[in-house]
PDB file of C-alpha atoms in Angstrom:
ATOM      1  CA  MET A 165      68.442 -47.088 -19.250  1.00  0.00           C
ATOM      2  CA  GLU A 166      70.797 -44.802 -21.082  1.00  0.00           C
ATOM      3  CA  LEU A 167      69.813 -41.409 -22.505  1.00  0.00           C
ATOM      4  CA  SER A 168      70.443 -40.496 -26.079  1.00  0.00           C
ATOM      5  CA  ALA A 169      73.262 -38.111 -26.855  1.00  0.00           C
ATOM      6  CA  ASP A 170      70.899 -35.184 -27.468  1.00  0.00           C
ATOM      7  CA  CYS A 171      69.024 -35.764 -24.212  1.00  0.00           C
ATOM      8  CA  GLU A 172      72.282 -36.095 -22.359  1.00  0.00           C
ATOM      9  CA  VAL A 173      73.391 -32.677 -23.638  1.00  0.00           C
ATOM     10  CA  LEU A 174      70.057 -31.033 -22.727  1.00  0.00           C
ATOM     11  CA  PHE A 175      70.072 -32.602 -19.266  1.00  0.00           C
ATOM     12  CA  LYS A 176      73.578 -31.348 -18.517  1.00  0.00           C
ATOM     13  CA  THR A 177      72.929 -27.823 -19.800  1.00  0.00           C
ATOM     14  CA  MET A 178      69.509 -27.414 -18.081  1.00  0.00           C
ATOM     15  CA  PRO A 179      70.781 -25.872 -14.806  1.00  0.00           C
ATOM     16  CA  ALA A 180      72.783 -23.297 -16.689  1.00  0.00           C
ATOM     17  CA  ARG A 181      69.883 -22.464 -18.949  1.00  0.00           C
ATOM     18  CA  TRP A 182      67.519 -22.163 -15.927  1.00  0.00           C
ATOM     19  CA  ASN A 183      69.878 -19.769 -14.197  1.00  0.00           C
ATOM     20  CA  ASN A 184      70.148 -17.766 -17.379  1.00  0.00           C
ATOM     21  CA  MET A 185      66.329 -17.514 -17.587  1.00  0.00           C
ATOM     22  CA  LYS A 186      66.083 -16.331 -13.976  1.00  0.00           C
ATOM     23  CA  THR A 187      68.697 -13.685 -14.657  1.00  0.00           C
ATOM     24  CA  LYS A 188      66.757 -12.398 -17.651  1.00  0.00           C
ATOM     25  CA  VAL A 189      63.479 -12.285 -15.679  1.00  0.00           C
ATOM     26  CA  SER A 190      65.173 -10.453 -12.838  1.00  0.00           C
ATOM     27  CA  LEU A 191      66.648  -7.918 -15.232  1.00  0.00           C
ATOM     28  CA  ALA A 192      63.240  -7.486 -16.914  1.00  0.00           C
ATOM     29  CA  LYS A 193      61.601  -6.856 -13.540  1.00  0.00           C
ATOM     30  CA  GLN A 194      64.209  -4.283 -12.709  1.00  0.00           C
ATOM     31  CA  ARG A 195      63.681  -2.493 -15.992  1.00  0.00           C
ATOM     32  CA  LEU A 196      59.868  -2.820 -15.984  1.00  0.00           C
ATOM     33  CA  GLY A 197      59.390  -2.397 -12.236  1.00  0.00           C
ATOM     34  CA  PRO A 198      58.911   1.369 -12.289  1.00  0.00           C
ATOM     35  CA  ARG A 199      56.563   1.104 -15.247  1.00  0.00           C
ATOM     36  CA  ILE A 200      54.551  -1.694 -13.598  1.00  0.00           C
ATOM     37  CA  GLN A 201      54.278   0.340 -10.414  1.00  0.00           C
ATOM     38  CA  GLN A 202      53.270   3.384 -12.389  1.00  0.00           C
ATOM     39  CA  GLU A 203      50.594   1.401 -14.205  1.00  0.00           C
ATOM     40  CA  ALA A 204      49.405  -0.099 -10.920  1.00  0.00           C
ATOM     41  CA  ASP A 205      49.127   3.376  -9.419  1.00  0.00           C
ATOM     42  CA  ARG A 206      47.164   4.536 -12.438  1.00  0.00           C
ATOM     43  CA  VAL A 207      44.764   1.595 -12.162  1.00  0.00           C
ATOM     44  CA  THR A 208      44.400   2.224  -8.436  1.00  0.00           C
ATOM     45  CA  GLN A 209      43.487   5.840  -9.119  1.00  0.00           C
ATOM     46  CA  ASP A 210      40.929   4.691 -11.685  1.00  0.00           C
ATOM     47  CA  LEU A 211      39.442   2.338  -9.117  1.00  0.00           C
ATOM     48  CA  LYS A 212      39.290   5.101  -6.507  1.00  0.00           C
ATOM     49  CA  ARG A 213      37.528   7.412  -8.960  1.00  0.00           C
ATOM     50  CA  PHE A 214      35.047   4.664  -9.747  1.00  0.00           C
ATOM     51  CA  GLN A 215      34.417   4.116  -6.043  1.00  0.00           C
ATOM     52  CA  HIS A 216      33.745   7.840  -5.712  1.00  0.00           C
ATOM     53  CA  LYS A 217      31.174   7.573  -8.523  1.00  0.00           C
ATOM     54  CA  LEU A 218      29.460   4.704  -6.721  1.00  0.00           C
ATOM     55  CA  ASP A 219      29.363   6.644  -3.453  1.00  0.00           C
ATOM     56  CA  ALA A 220      27.968   9.705  -5.237  1.00  0.00           C
ATOM     57  CA  LEU A 221      25.267   7.649  -6.947  1.00  0.00           C
ATOM     58  CA  GLY A 222      24.240   6.017  -3.691  1.00  0.00           C
ATOM     59  CA  GLN A 223      24.144   9.400  -1.962  1.00  0.00           C
ATOM     60  CA  ASP A 224      22.083  10.939  -4.772  1.00  0.00           C
ATOM     61  CA  ILE A 225      19.523   8.144  -4.550  1.00  0.00           C
ATOM     62  CA  GLU A 226      19.318   8.319  -0.756  1.00  0.00           C
ATOM     63  CA  THR A 227      18.848  12.110  -0.669  1.00  0.00           C
ATOM     64  CA  SER A 228      16.465  12.365  -3.626  1.00  0.00           C
ATOM     65  CA  GLU A 229      12.802  13.373  -3.291  1.00  0.00           C
ATOM     66  CA  VAL A 230      11.726  10.037  -4.710  1.00  0.00           C
ATOM     67  CA  TYR A 231      11.045   8.717  -1.193  1.00  0.00           C
ATOM     68  CA  MET A 232       8.734  11.618  -0.334  1.00  0.00           C
ATOM     69  CA  TYR A 233       4.962  11.684  -0.743  1.00  0.00           C
ATOM     70  CA  LYS A 234       5.105  15.284  -1.976  1.00  0.00           C
ATOM     71  CA  CYS A 235       7.036  14.074  -5.035  1.00  0.00           C
ATOM     72  CA  THR A 236       4.665  13.597  -7.973  1.00  0.00           C
ATOM     73  CA  SER A 237       4.484  10.317  -9.842  1.00  0.00           C
ATOM     74  CA  HIS A 238       5.874  11.964 -12.980  1.00  0.00           C
ATOM     75  CA  GLU A 239       8.877  13.337 -11.096  1.00  0.00           C
ATOM     76  CA  ALA A 240       9.450  10.020  -9.340  1.00  0.00           C
ATOM     77  CA  PHE A 241       9.432   7.932 -12.518  1.00  0.00           C
ATOM     78  CA  ARG A 242      11.719  10.433 -14.246  1.00  0.00           C
ATOM     79  CA  ALA A 243      14.202  10.334 -11.347  1.00  0.00           C
ATOM     80  CA  ILE A 244      14.137   6.525 -11.231  1.00  0.00           C
ATOM     81  CA  GLU A 245      14.775   6.345 -14.978  1.00  0.00           C
ATOM     82  CA  HIS A 246      17.718   8.762 -14.608  1.00  0.00           C
ATOM     83  CA  PHE A 247      19.238   6.683 -11.806  1.00  0.00           C
ATOM     84  CA  ASN A 248      18.760   3.464 -13.794  1.00  0.00           C
ATOM     85  CA  THR A 249      20.680   5.024 -16.687  1.00  0.00           C
ATOM     86  CA  ASP A 250      23.541   5.944 -14.343  1.00  0.00           C
ATOM     87  CA  VAL A 251      23.611   2.411 -12.940  1.00  0.00           C
ATOM     88  CA  GLN A 252      23.777   0.921 -16.439  1.00  0.00           C
ATOM     89  CA  ILE A 253      26.720   3.168 -17.389  1.00  0.00           C
ATOM     90  CA  LEU A 254      28.625   2.254 -14.227  1.00  0.00           C
ATOM     91  CA  GLN A 255      27.934  -1.449 -14.754  1.00  0.00           C
ATOM     92  CA  ASN A 256      29.590  -1.235 -18.170  1.00  0.00           C
ATOM     93  CA  GLU A 257      32.655   0.447 -16.634  1.00  0.00           C
ATOM     94  CA  ALA A 258      32.799  -2.076 -13.827  1.00  0.00           C
ATOM     95  CA  LYS A 259      33.401  -5.055 -16.133  1.00  0.00           C
ATOM     96  CA  ASP A 260      37.038  -4.138 -16.924  1.00  0.00           C
ATOM     97  CA  LEU A 261      37.763  -2.635 -13.513  1.00  0.00           C
ATOM     98  CA  LYS A 262      36.820  -5.870 -11.744  1.00  0.00           C
ATOM     99  CA  GLU A 263      39.498  -7.767 -13.696  1.00  0.00           C
ATOM    100  CA  LEU A 264      42.136  -5.098 -13.019  1.00  0.00           C
ATOM    101  CA  GLN A 265      41.348  -5.123  -9.302  1.00  0.00           C
ATOM    102  CA  GLU A 266      41.748  -8.912  -9.252  1.00  0.00           C
ATOM    103  CA  LEU A 267      45.156  -8.592 -10.968  1.00  0.00           C
ATOM    104  CA  LEU A 268      46.286  -6.098  -8.341  1.00  0.00           C
ATOM    105  CA  GLU A 269      45.116  -8.508  -5.639  1.00  0.00           C
ATOM    106  CA  THR A 270      43.673  -5.639  -3.650  1.00  0.00           C
ATOM    107  CA  THR A 271      40.219  -4.256  -2.762  1.00  0.00           C
ATOM    108  CA  VAL A 272      39.666  -0.642  -3.718  1.00  0.00           C
ATOM    109  CA  VAL A 273      36.102  -0.759  -5.062  1.00  0.00           C
ATOM    110  CA  ASP A 274      33.042  -2.236  -3.355  1.00  0.00           C
ATOM    111  CA  PHE A 275      31.193  -3.445  -6.441  1.00  0.00           C
ATOM    112  CA  SER A 276      28.259  -4.677  -4.309  1.00  0.00           C
ATOM    113  CA  ILE A 277      27.080  -1.038  -4.132  1.00  0.00           C
ATOM    114  CA  LEU A 278      25.994  -1.318  -7.766  1.00  0.00           C
ATOM    115  CA  ALA A 279      23.841  -4.364  -7.050  1.00  0.00           C
ATOM    116  CA  ASN A 280      22.333  -2.649  -3.997  1.00  0.00           C
ATOM    117  CA  CYS A 281      21.476   0.463  -6.027  1.00  0.00           C
ATOM    118  CA  GLU A 282      19.862  -1.639  -8.731  1.00  0.00           C
ATOM    119  CA  GLU A 283      17.760  -3.532  -6.172  1.00  0.00           C
ATOM    120  CA  LEU A 284      16.742  -0.279  -4.448  1.00  0.00           C
ATOM    121  CA  LEU A 285      15.618   1.262  -7.735  1.00  0.00           C
ATOM    122  CA  GLN A 286      13.520  -1.814  -8.475  1.00  0.00           C
ATOM    123  CA  LYS A 287      11.752  -1.393  -5.119  1.00  0.00           C
ATOM    124  CA  LEU A 288      11.222   2.316  -5.744  1.00  0.00           C
ATOM    125  CA  SER A 289       9.749   1.575  -9.153  1.00  0.00           C
ATOM    126  CA  LEU A 290       7.382  -1.033  -7.691  1.00  0.00           C
ATOM    127  CA  VAL A 291       6.248   1.285  -4.888  1.00  0.00           C
ATOM    128  CA  TRP A 292       5.548   4.172  -7.238  1.00  0.00           C
ATOM    129  CA  GLN A 293       3.641   1.938  -9.642  1.00  0.00           C
ATOM    130  CA  HIS A 294       1.274   1.012  -6.798  1.00  0.00           C
ATOM    131  CA  VAL A 295       1.133   4.571  -5.435  1.00  0.00           C
ATOM    132  CA  ASN A 296       0.405   6.024  -8.866  1.00  0.00           C
ATOM    133  CA  SER A 297      -2.373   3.500  -9.490  1.00  0.00           C
ATOM    134  CA  ILE A 298      -3.953   4.046  -6.056  1.00  0.00           C
ATOM    135  CA  LEU A 299      -3.821   7.845  -6.123  1.00  0.00           C
ATOM    136  CA  LYS A 300      -5.201   8.027  -9.663  1.00  0.00           C
ATOM    137  CA  GLU A 301      -8.145   5.850  -8.677  1.00  0.00           C
ATOM    138  CA  GLN A 302      -8.776   7.921  -5.556  1.00  0.00           C
ATOM    139  CA  ASP A 303      -8.622  11.149  -7.580  1.00  0.00           C
ATOM    140  CA  THR A 304     -11.356   9.759  -9.830  1.00  0.00           C
ATOM    141  CA  TRP A 305     -13.519   8.938  -6.815  1.00  0.00           C
ATOM    142  CA  LYS A 306     -13.004  12.352  -5.246  1.00  0.00           C
ATOM    143  CA  LYS A 307     -14.523  14.104  -8.269  1.00  0.00           C
ATOM    144  CA  GLU A 308     -17.862  12.313  -7.871  1.00  0.00           C
ATOM    145  CA  VAL A 309     -20.742  13.410  -5.630  1.00  0.00           C
ATOM    146  CA  TRP A 310     -20.447  11.441  -2.416  1.00  0.00           C
ATOM    147  CA  GLN A 311     -24.104  10.347  -2.446  1.00  0.00           C
ATOM    148  CA  ASN A 312     -23.584   8.685  -5.838  1.00  0.00           C
ATOM    149  CA  MET A 313     -20.737   6.492  -4.606  1.00  0.00           C
ATOM    150  CA  ASN A 314     -21.077   2.716  -4.565  1.00  0.00           C
ATOM    151  CA  THR A 315     -19.680   2.068  -1.094  1.00  0.00           C
ATOM    152  CA  GLU A 316     -19.584  -1.714  -1.522  1.00  0.00           C
ATOM    153  CA  GLN A 317     -17.367  -1.351  -4.584  1.00  0.00           C
ATOM    154  CA  LEU A 318     -15.183   1.190  -2.780  1.00  0.00           C
ATOM    155  CA  TYR A 319     -14.814  -1.239   0.127  1.00  0.00           C
ATOM    156  CA  ARG A 320     -13.515  -3.892  -2.270  1.00  0.00           C
ATOM    157  CA  ARG A 321     -11.118  -1.488  -3.993  1.00  0.00           C
ATOM    158  CA  THR A 322      -9.729  -0.014  -0.757  1.00  0.00           C
ATOM    159  CA  ASN A 323      -9.218  -3.520   0.628  1.00  0.00           C
ATOM    160  CA  HIS A 324      -7.335  -4.354  -2.566  1.00  0.00           C
ATOM    161  CA  HIS A 325      -5.216  -1.219  -2.141  1.00  0.00           C
ATOM    162  CA  LEU A 326      -4.384  -2.211   1.432  1.00  0.00           C
ATOM    163  CA  GLU A 327      -3.360  -5.686   0.278  1.00  0.00           C
ATOM    164  CA  LEU A 328      -1.066  -4.209  -2.384  1.00  0.00           C
ATOM    165  CA  LEU A 329       0.651  -1.924   0.115  1.00  0.00           C
ATOM    166  CA  LYS A 330       1.036  -4.540   2.833  1.00  0.00           C
ATOM    167  CA  ALA A 331       2.571  -6.986   0.322  1.00  0.00           C
ATOM    168  CA  LEU A 332       5.470  -4.610  -0.377  1.00  0.00           C
ATOM    169  CA  PRO A 333       8.899  -5.343   1.185  1.00  0.00           C
ATOM    170  CA  GLU A 334       9.291  -4.386   4.831  1.00  0.00           C
ATOM    171  CA  GLU A 335      12.075  -1.927   3.976  1.00  0.00           C
ATOM    172  CA  VAL A 336       9.792   0.340   1.929  1.00  0.00           C
ATOM    173  CA  GLN A 337       7.248   0.619   4.743  1.00  0.00           C
ATOM    174  CA  GLU A 338       9.472   3.206   6.418  1.00  0.00           C
ATOM    175  CA  TRP A 339       9.410   5.515   3.404  1.00  0.00           C
ATOM    176  CA  ASP A 340       7.387   8.716   3.550  1.00  0.00           C
ATOM    177  CA  VAL A 341       5.562   7.966   0.300  1.00  0.00           C
ATOM    178  CA  TYR A 342       4.451   4.587   1.647  1.00  0.00           C
ATOM    179  CA  LYS A 343       3.250   5.933   4.996  1.00  0.00           C
ATOM    180  CA  HIS A 344       1.206   8.775   3.495  1.00  0.00           C
ATOM    181  CA  THR A 345      -0.298   6.569   0.792  1.00  0.00           C
ATOM    182  CA  LEU A 346      -1.291   4.010   3.413  1.00  0.00           C
ATOM    183  CA  GLU A 347      -2.792   6.834   5.479  1.00  0.00           C
ATOM    184  CA  ALA A 348      -4.801   8.064   2.465  1.00  0.00           C
ATOM    185  CA  VAL A 349      -6.163   4.561   1.869  1.00  0.00           C
ATOM    186  CA  ASN A 350      -7.042   4.151   5.561  1.00  0.00           C
ATOM    187  CA  ILE A 351      -8.830   7.523   5.632  1.00  0.00           C
ATOM    188  CA  MET A 352     -10.860   6.507   2.604  1.00  0.00           C
ATOM    189  CA  HIS A 353     -11.623   3.157   4.231  1.00  0.00           C
ATOM    190  CA  LEU A 354     -12.713   4.803   7.503  1.00  0.00           C
ATOM    191  CA  THR A 355     -14.863   7.376   5.714  1.00  0.00           C
ATOM    192  CA  LEU A 356     -16.983   4.801   3.883  1.00  0.00           C
ATOM    193  CA  PRO A 357     -18.972   3.704   6.987  1.00  0.00           C
ATOM    194  CA  LEU A 358     -19.652   7.373   7.749  1.00  0.00           C
ATOM    195  CA  ILE A 359     -20.967   7.896   4.222  1.00  0.00           C
ATOM    196  CA  GLU A 360     -23.384   5.037   4.797  1.00  0.00           C
ATOM    197  CA  GLU A 361     -24.476   6.582   8.095  1.00  0.00           C
ATOM    198  CA  ILE A 362     -25.040  10.162   6.916  1.00  0.00           C
ATOM    199  CA  SER A 363     -26.793   9.011   3.738  1.00  0.00           C
ATOM    200  CA  HIS A 364     -29.294   6.939   5.705  1.00  0.00           C
ATOM    201  CA  PRO A 365     -32.934   8.143   5.914  1.00  0.00           C
ATOM    202  CA  ALA A 366     -32.583   8.158   9.702  1.00  0.00           C
ATOM    203  CA  MET A 367     -30.629  11.425   9.439  1.00  0.00           C
ATOM    204  CA  ARG A 368     -32.604  14.323  10.926  1.00  0.00           C
ATOM    205  CA  THR A 369     -32.014  18.054  11.185  1.00  0.00           C
ATOM    206  CA  ARG A 370     -30.543  17.650  14.664  1.00  0.00           C
ATOM    207  CA  HIS A 371     -28.041  15.179  13.241  1.00  0.00           C
ATOM    208  CA  TRP A 372     -26.924  17.705  10.619  1.00  0.00           C
ATOM    209  CA  ASN A 373     -26.609  20.364  13.318  1.00  0.00           C
ATOM    210  CA  GLN A 374     -24.530  17.958  15.354  1.00  0.00           C
ATOM    211  CA  LEU A 375     -22.391  17.310  12.283  1.00  0.00           C
ATOM    212  CA  VAL A 376     -21.711  21.042  12.016  1.00  0.00           C
ATOM    213  CA  ARG A 377     -20.610  21.108  15.657  1.00  0.00           C
ATOM    214  CA  GLN A 378     -18.363  18.076  15.133  1.00  0.00           C
ATOM    215  CA  THR A 379     -16.529  19.927  12.345  1.00  0.00           C
ATOM    216  CA  GLY A 380     -15.950  22.930  14.577  1.00  0.00           C
ATOM    217  CA  GLY A 381     -18.633  25.032  12.901  1.00  0.00           C
ATOM    218  CA  LEU A 382     -16.624  25.167   9.678  1.00  0.00           C
ATOM    219  CA  LEU A 383     -19.309  23.335   7.736  1.00  0.00           C
ATOM    220  CA  LEU A 384     -21.364  26.336   6.611  1.00  0.00           C
ATOM    221  CA  VAL A 385     -23.731  24.372   4.388  1.00  0.00           C
ATOM    222  CA  THR A 386     -27.317  23.250   4.523  1.00  0.00           C
ATOM    223  CA  GLN A 387     -28.487  19.682   4.418  1.00  0.00           C
ATOM    224  CA  GLN A 388     -29.236  19.964   0.699  1.00  0.00           C
ATOM    225  CA  SER A 389     -25.981  21.665  -0.253  1.00  0.00           C
ATOM    226  CA  PHE A 390     -24.082  19.115   1.819  1.00  0.00           C
ATOM    227  CA  LYS A 391     -25.542  16.346  -0.314  1.00  0.00           C
ATOM    228  CA  ALA A 392     -24.137  18.074  -3.413  1.00  0.00           C
ATOM    229  CA  LEU A 393     -20.539  17.932  -2.158  1.00  0.00           C
ATOM    230  CA  THR A 394     -18.015  15.680  -3.867  1.00  0.00           C
ATOM    231  CA  LEU A 395     -16.246  12.855  -2.078  1.00  0.00           C
ATOM    232  CA  GLY A 396     -13.079  14.959  -2.163  1.00  0.00           C
ATOM    233  CA  ASP A 397     -14.859  17.784  -0.315  1.00  0.00           C
ATOM    234  CA  LEU A 398     -16.097  15.281   2.238  1.00  0.00           C
ATOM    235  CA  LEU A 399     -12.625  13.824   2.787  1.00  0.00           C
ATOM    236  CA  ALA A 400     -11.156  17.317   3.167  1.00  0.00           C
ATOM    237  CA  MET A 401     -13.372  17.828   6.222  1.00  0.00           C
ATOM    238  CA  GLY A 402     -11.643  14.976   8.034  1.00  0.00           C
ATOM    239  CA  LEU A 403     -14.944  13.546   9.224  1.00  0.00           C
ATOM    240  CA  GLU A 404     -13.331  10.198  10.079  1.00  0.00           C
ATOM    241  CA  SER A 405     -11.457  11.918  12.921  1.00  0.00           C
ATOM    242  CA  LYS A 406     -14.291  14.225  14.035  1.00  0.00           C
ATOM    243  CA  PHE A 407     -17.264  11.883  14.186  1.00  0.00           C
ATOM    244  CA  SER A 408     -17.940  10.835  17.750  1.00  0.00           C
ATOM    245  CA  ASP A 409     -19.295   7.451  18.736  1.00  0.00           C
ATOM    246  CA  ARG A 410     -22.204   9.218  20.400  1.00  0.00           C
ATOM    247  CA  TYR A 411     -23.212  10.764  17.072  1.00  0.00           C
ATOM    248  CA  ILE A 412     -23.233   7.426  15.277  1.00  0.00           C
ATOM    249  CA  ILE A 413     -24.999   5.663  18.141  1.00  0.00           C
ATOM    250  CA  ASP A 414     -27.681   8.378  18.104  1.00  0.00           C
ATOM    251  CA  ILE A 415     -28.513   7.550  14.491  1.00  0.00           C
ATOM    252  CA  GLN A 416     -28.249   3.818  15.076  1.00  0.00           C
ATOM    253  CA  SER A 417     -30.580   4.010  18.076  1.00  0.00           C
ATOM    254  CA  PHE A 418     -33.151   5.667  15.818  1.00  0.00           C
ATOM    255  CA  GLU A 419     -32.793   2.769  13.392  1.00  0.00           C
ATOM    256  CA  VAL A 420     -33.252   0.238  16.180  1.00  0.00           C
ATOM    257  CA  ARG A 421     -36.399   2.048  17.327  1.00  0.00           C
ATOM    258  CA  SER A 422     -37.673   1.897  13.733  1.00  0.00           C
ATOM    259  CA  ALA A 423     -36.999  -1.833  13.622  1.00  0.00           C
ATOM    260  CA  ARG A 424     -38.843  -2.341  16.898  1.00  0.00           C
ATOM    261  CA  GLY A 425     -41.781  -0.372  15.535  1.00  0.00           C
ATOM    262  CA  THR A 426     -41.879  -2.706  12.557  1.00  0.00           C
ATOM    263  CA  LEU A 427     -41.937  -5.698  14.878  1.00  0.00           C
ATOM    264  CA  ARG A 428     -44.790  -4.189  16.892  1.00  0.00           C
ATOM    265  CA  SER A 429     -46.786  -3.877  13.675  1.00  0.00           C
ATOM    266  CA  PHE A 430     -46.315  -7.618  13.187  1.00  0.00           C
ATOM    267  CA  CYS A 431     -47.628  -8.245  16.675  1.00  0.00           C
ATOM    268  CA  CYS A 432     -50.785  -6.261  15.882  1.00  0.00           C
ATOM    269  CA  LEU A 433     -51.559  -8.226  12.702  1.00  0.00           C
ATOM    270  CA  ARG A 434     -55.011  -9.722  12.537  1.00  0.00           C
ATOM    271  CA  VAL A 435     -54.776 -13.068  10.869  1.00  0.00           C
ATOM    272  CA  PRO A 436     -57.863 -13.800   8.699  1.00  0.00           C
ATOM    273  CA  VAL A 437     -59.128 -17.296   9.398  1.00  0.00           C
ATOM    274  CA  SER A 438     -62.732 -17.207   8.099  1.00  0.00           C
ATOM    275  CA  PRO A 439     -63.556 -19.138   4.939  1.00  0.00           C
ATOM    276  CA  CYS A 440     -64.552 -15.932   3.163  1.00  0.00           C
ATOM    277  CA  ALA A 441     -61.211 -14.240   3.764  1.00  0.00           C
ATOM    278  CA  GLU A 442     -59.378 -13.234   0.635  1.00  0.00           C
ATOM    279  CA  ARG A 443     -56.123 -14.872   1.763  1.00  0.00           C
ATOM    280  CA  PRO A 444     -56.738 -17.244   4.679  1.00  0.00           C
ATOM    281  CA  LEU A 445     -53.646 -18.420   6.496  1.00  0.00           C
ATOM    282  CA  CYS A 446     -53.222 -21.887   7.881  1.00  0.00           C
ATOM    283  CA  LEU A 447     -51.869 -22.519  11.354  1.00  0.00           C
ATOM    284  CA  SER A 448     -48.383 -23.391  10.079  1.00  0.00           C
ATOM    285  CA  ALA A 449     -48.174 -20.031   8.289  1.00  0.00           C
ATOM    286  CA  CYS A 450     -49.161 -18.203  11.483  1.00  0.00           C
ATOM    287  CA  LEU A 451     -46.482 -20.047  13.399  1.00  0.00           C
ATOM    288  CA  SER A 452     -43.920 -19.031  10.745  1.00  0.00           C
ATOM    289  CA  ILE A 453     -44.844 -15.375  11.213  1.00  0.00           C
ATOM    290  CA  TRP A 454     -44.429 -15.522  14.975  1.00  0.00           C
ATOM    291  CA  SER A 455     -41.132 -17.391  14.559  1.00  0.00           C
ATOM    292  CA  LEU A 456     -39.813 -14.568  12.368  1.00  0.00           C
ATOM    293  CA  VAL A 457     -41.045 -11.959  14.843  1.00  0.00           C
ATOM    294  CA  HIS A 458     -39.297 -13.746  17.687  1.00  0.00           C
ATOM    295  CA  ARG A 459     -35.977 -13.989  15.835  1.00  0.00           C
ATOM    296  CA  PHE A 460     -36.001 -10.324  14.821  1.00  0.00           C
ATOM    297  CA  SER A 461     -37.016  -9.302  18.326  1.00  0.00           C
ATOM    298  CA  CYS A 462     -33.986 -11.134  19.713  1.00  0.00           C
ATOM    299  CA  SER A 463     -31.755  -9.414  17.137  1.00  0.00           C
ATOM    300  CA  VAL A 464     -33.080  -5.994  18.113  1.00  0.00           C
ATOM    301  CA  SER A 465     -32.465  -6.748  21.787  1.00  0.00           C
ATOM    302  CA  LEU A 466     -28.848  -7.650  21.043  1.00  0.00           C
ATOM    303  CA  VAL A 467     -28.423  -4.453  19.041  1.00  0.00           C
ATOM    304  CA  ARG A 468     -29.813  -2.305  21.860  1.00  0.00           C
ATOM    305  CA  LYS A 469     -27.476  -4.015  24.314  1.00  0.00           C
ATOM    306  CA  SER A 470     -24.432  -3.412  22.085  1.00  0.00           C
ATOM    307  CA  ILE A 471     -25.355   0.276  21.778  1.00  0.00           C
ATOM    308  CA  ARG A 472     -25.633   0.674  25.552  1.00  0.00           C
ATOM    309  CA  MET A 473     -22.215  -0.977  25.958  1.00  0.00           C
ATOM    310  CA  GLY A 474     -20.730   1.391  23.372  1.00  0.00           C
ATOM    311  CA  THR A 475     -19.632  -1.412  21.044  1.00  0.00           C
ATOM    312  CA  PRO A 476     -22.069  -1.365  18.116  1.00  0.00           C
ATOM    313  CA  SER A 477     -20.937  -3.937  15.598  1.00  0.00           C
ATOM    314  CA  VAL A 478     -24.153  -4.828  13.772  1.00  0.00           C
ATOM    315  CA  PRO A 479     -25.181  -3.371  10.384  1.00  0.00           C
ATOM    316  CA  PHE A 480     -28.096  -1.470  11.943  1.00  0.00           C
ATOM    317  CA  HIS A 481     -29.446   0.032   8.746  1.00  0.00           C
ATOM    318  CA  LYS A 482     -30.017  -3.456   7.353  1.00  0.00           C
ATOM    319  CA  LEU A 483     -32.067  -4.632  10.317  1.00  0.00           C
ATOM    320  CA  GLY A 484     -35.113  -2.492   9.618  1.00  0.00           C
ATOM    321  CA  SER A 485     -35.033  -3.218   5.907  1.00  0.00           C
ATOM    322  CA  MET A 486     -34.920  -6.948   6.646  1.00  0.00           C
ATOM    323  CA  CYS A 487     -38.028  -6.609   8.784  1.00  0.00           C
ATOM    324  CA  LEU A 488     -39.829  -4.707   6.034  1.00  0.00           C
ATOM    325  CA  VAL A 489     -38.883  -7.301   3.426  1.00  0.00           C
ATOM    326  CA  ARG A 490     -40.129 -10.099   5.642  1.00  0.00           C
ATOM    327  CA  GLY A 491     -43.379  -8.212   6.214  1.00  0.00           C
ATOM    328  CA  SER A 492     -43.971  -7.681   2.514  1.00  0.00           C
ATOM    329  CA  MET A 493     -43.906 -11.433   2.009  1.00  0.00           C
ATOM    330  CA  TRP A 494     -47.233 -11.635   3.843  1.00  0.00           C
TER     331      TRP A 494
END
C-alpha cells in the first residue's frame, strides 16, 4: 500500500517536527521554571498556613471548657456553634487547596483533621443536649418539697436518664461533663429509696435522732421542719452516702413486726358459724383465710431472715399494707 503524496511528506517531516516541539517545551520550562517553582513555594506556604489553622482549631476544641461539668449549657452551646462556624469556613478553603496539593504531588495538609473536628463537635452537641435536658428536669424536681414527690415517676425518669447516658459513644464517657452528670443521676436514683424509707409511718423520733447523727449533727431541724425541705435540700445533705444499713434495717424490722402483728390478729379471728350470724362463713372461706395467713407468715419469715443476714431485698413497706388489704376483704 502506497501513501499519498501529502502523507508521505508528513511522515518524512515528523521526526524533525517532534524534535522541534521538544526543543520548544524545554525552552519554555527553562523560562517558566523559576516562576513555576515560585508559584509552588507560594502554594506550599498557603498549605502550611492552612495546616496551622487546622492545628489551632483542634487545640482550641481540646482545651475548651466545653468538656467540663462546670461549663453551663448556654456557654457550651455557644462554644460549639462558634467552633462549627470555624469548621465551615475552613471546609470552604479546603476545596481549592486539596486540588493544589494533588497537583504538587506532595502532602502538606492533613485534611482528615477537619472531618475529625466535625465529628467531635457532633458528639459534643449530642452530649450537651442530653445533659441540658437531664439537669433542667432535675432542677425542677429539686424545687419541690420532697414529701410531695412521686417516687415511682422519678424512678422511671432516672432510669430513662441512665439509658440516655449509657447509649452515648464510649469516647464521651471519659469527659468530665459526662461523669458528673452520670453521678448526679445516680445520686438521685440512690436517694429515692431513702425518701420512701424516711416518709414511711414507721419513722419514730429515735429514727430522726439517728438521722441527725448520720449527717454529723449538721441537720439542725425538727421532724416537722425536715418534712418541709425541698428535694434539693435533701440531696445537698448527701444522705445516700451517710445512711447506714443498720438505720434502714431498724425501720424495716419495725415494719416486719407490724406485719407479724397483723397476721396474729388474723389468727385470733373468731369465725361466726351460727345460723343467726350476720355474715356466716362456709368452710371453704375459712380455709382461704388460713391459706392467706400461711403465705404471708412465710413471707414475713423470709423477710426477717434477710434482715438478719444484712441483705434486705424485699419491699418491706408493702408487706404490711398487703396484709391489711387482705384483712379488709373479710
